[in-house]
Structure formats: structure tokens, C-alpha cells
mmCIF file of C-alpha atoms in Angstrom:
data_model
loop_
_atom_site.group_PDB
_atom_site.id
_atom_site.type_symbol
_atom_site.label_atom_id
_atom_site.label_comp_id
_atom_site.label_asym_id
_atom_site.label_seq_id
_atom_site.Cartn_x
_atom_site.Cartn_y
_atom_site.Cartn_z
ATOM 1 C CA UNK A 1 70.026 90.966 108.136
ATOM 2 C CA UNK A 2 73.204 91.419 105.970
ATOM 3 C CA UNK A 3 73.106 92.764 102.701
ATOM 4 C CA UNK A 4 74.904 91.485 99.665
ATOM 5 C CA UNK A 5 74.533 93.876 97.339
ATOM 6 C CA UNK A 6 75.439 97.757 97.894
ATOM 7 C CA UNK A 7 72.018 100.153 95.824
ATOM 8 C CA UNK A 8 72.461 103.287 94.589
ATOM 9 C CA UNK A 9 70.900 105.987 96.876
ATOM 10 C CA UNK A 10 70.644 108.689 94.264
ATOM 11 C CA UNK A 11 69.415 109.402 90.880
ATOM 12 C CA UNK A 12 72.641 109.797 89.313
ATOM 13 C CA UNK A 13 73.954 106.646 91.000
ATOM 14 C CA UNK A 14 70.471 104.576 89.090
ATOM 15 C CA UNK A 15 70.965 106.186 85.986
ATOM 16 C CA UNK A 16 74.475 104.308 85.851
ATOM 17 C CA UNK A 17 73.781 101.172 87.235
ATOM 18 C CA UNK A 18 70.923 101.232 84.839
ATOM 19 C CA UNK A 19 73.716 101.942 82.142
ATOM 20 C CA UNK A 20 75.797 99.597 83.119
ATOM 21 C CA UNK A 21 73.551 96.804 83.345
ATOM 22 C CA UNK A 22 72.666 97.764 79.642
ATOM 23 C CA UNK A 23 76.340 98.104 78.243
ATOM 24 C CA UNK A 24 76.750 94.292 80.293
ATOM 25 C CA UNK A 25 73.636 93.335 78.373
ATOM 26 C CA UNK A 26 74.514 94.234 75.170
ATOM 27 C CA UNK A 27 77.987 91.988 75.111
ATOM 28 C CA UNK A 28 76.725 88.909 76.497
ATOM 29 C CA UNK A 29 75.500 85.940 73.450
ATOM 30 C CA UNK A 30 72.057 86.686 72.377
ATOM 31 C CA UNK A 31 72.934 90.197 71.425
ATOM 32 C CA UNK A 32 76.090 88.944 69.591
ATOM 33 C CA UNK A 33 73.994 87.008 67.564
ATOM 34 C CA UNK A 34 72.164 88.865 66.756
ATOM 35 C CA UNK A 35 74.498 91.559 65.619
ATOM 36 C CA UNK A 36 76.981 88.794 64.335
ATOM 37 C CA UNK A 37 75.735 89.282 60.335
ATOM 38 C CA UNK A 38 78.228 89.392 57.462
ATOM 39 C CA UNK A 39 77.556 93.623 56.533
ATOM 40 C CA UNK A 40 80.400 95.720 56.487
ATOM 41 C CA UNK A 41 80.099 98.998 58.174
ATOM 42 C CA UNK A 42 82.667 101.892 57.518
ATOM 43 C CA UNK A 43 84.513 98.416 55.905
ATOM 44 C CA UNK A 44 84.683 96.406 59.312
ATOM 45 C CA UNK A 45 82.240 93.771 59.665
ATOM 46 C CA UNK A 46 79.065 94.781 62.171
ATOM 47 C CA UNK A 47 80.535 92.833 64.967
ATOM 48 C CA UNK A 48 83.546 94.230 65.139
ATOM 49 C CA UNK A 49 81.395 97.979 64.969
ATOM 50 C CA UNK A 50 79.419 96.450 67.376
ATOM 51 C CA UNK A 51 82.572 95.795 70.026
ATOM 52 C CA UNK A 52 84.042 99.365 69.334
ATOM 53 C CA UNK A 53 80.941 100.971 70.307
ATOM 54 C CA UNK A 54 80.676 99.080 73.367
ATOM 55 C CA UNK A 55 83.793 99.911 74.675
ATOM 56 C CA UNK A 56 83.549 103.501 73.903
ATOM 57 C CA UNK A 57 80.302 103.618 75.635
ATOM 58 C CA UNK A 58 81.919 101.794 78.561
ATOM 59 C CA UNK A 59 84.554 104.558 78.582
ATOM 60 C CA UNK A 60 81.629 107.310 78.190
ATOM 61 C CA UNK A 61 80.121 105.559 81.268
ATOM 62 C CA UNK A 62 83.124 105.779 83.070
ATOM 63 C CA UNK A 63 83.810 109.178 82.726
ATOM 64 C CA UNK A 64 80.359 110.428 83.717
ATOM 65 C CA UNK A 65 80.453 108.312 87.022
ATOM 66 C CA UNK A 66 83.508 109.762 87.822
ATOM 67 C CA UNK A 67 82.051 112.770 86.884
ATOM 68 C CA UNK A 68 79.043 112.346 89.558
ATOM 69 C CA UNK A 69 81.526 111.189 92.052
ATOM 70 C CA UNK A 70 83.575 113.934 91.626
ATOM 71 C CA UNK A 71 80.535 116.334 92.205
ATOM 72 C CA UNK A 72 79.530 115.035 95.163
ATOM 73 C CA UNK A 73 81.591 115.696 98.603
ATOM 74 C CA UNK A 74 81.790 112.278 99.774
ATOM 75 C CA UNK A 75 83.110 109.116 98.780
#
């Protein structure tokens, strides 16, 4: 049987996906809306807050896989 999907095989590697799948989740609609209010944080309405800290948690995500890939000897 073929697989389609390639699983993690460590700790490290679920932690991540696990991450992902949570930064993915927290930019698709039903979040939006519900962050989508008219407050002003720091002077910059919530949603725009809201889209910074997703990509700097994307970027934060980024680095630690590469981190974790970096650790380990293989590819």
C-alpha cells in the first residue's frame, strides 16, 4: 500500500507538525472572525496584530525546525 502522506518519526518532528497545523489554524476564517473586532492594539487594529503575530510565529517555527534538522545527522 502507498502512502500519501510522509509522519513525523520523532518527538521533535510532532511537536512541529503539531505547530504548524496550529499556526495554519489560526489564519484560516473562523479565527479571523473572530479576531476581526474594531480595538486598537499598540494603535493597529487587532487584525492586523493578529497577522503580525502569525507570521512571526511562522518564522519562530521555522527557525526551530531548522534547528532540529540541523541537530540531527541525517536529512
Amino acid at each position: 500500500m502507498r502512502r500519501i502522506f510522509v509522519l513525523p518519526t520523532s518527538w521533535a518532528g510532532w511537536g512541529l507538525f503539531i505547530a504548524f497545523v496550529a499556526l495554519v489554524l489560526a489564519g484560516i476564517w473562523p479565527v479571523i472572525g473572530w479576531v476581526n473586532r474594531a480595538t486598537l492594539v499598540m494603535g493597529l487594529p487587532l487584525l492586523v496584530v493578529w497577522s503580525y503575530v502569525i507570521m512571526f510565529a511562522c518564522v519562530a517555527v521555522m527557525l526551530v525546525g531548522n534547528r532540529i534538522v540541523e541537530r540531527d545527522d541525517h536529512e
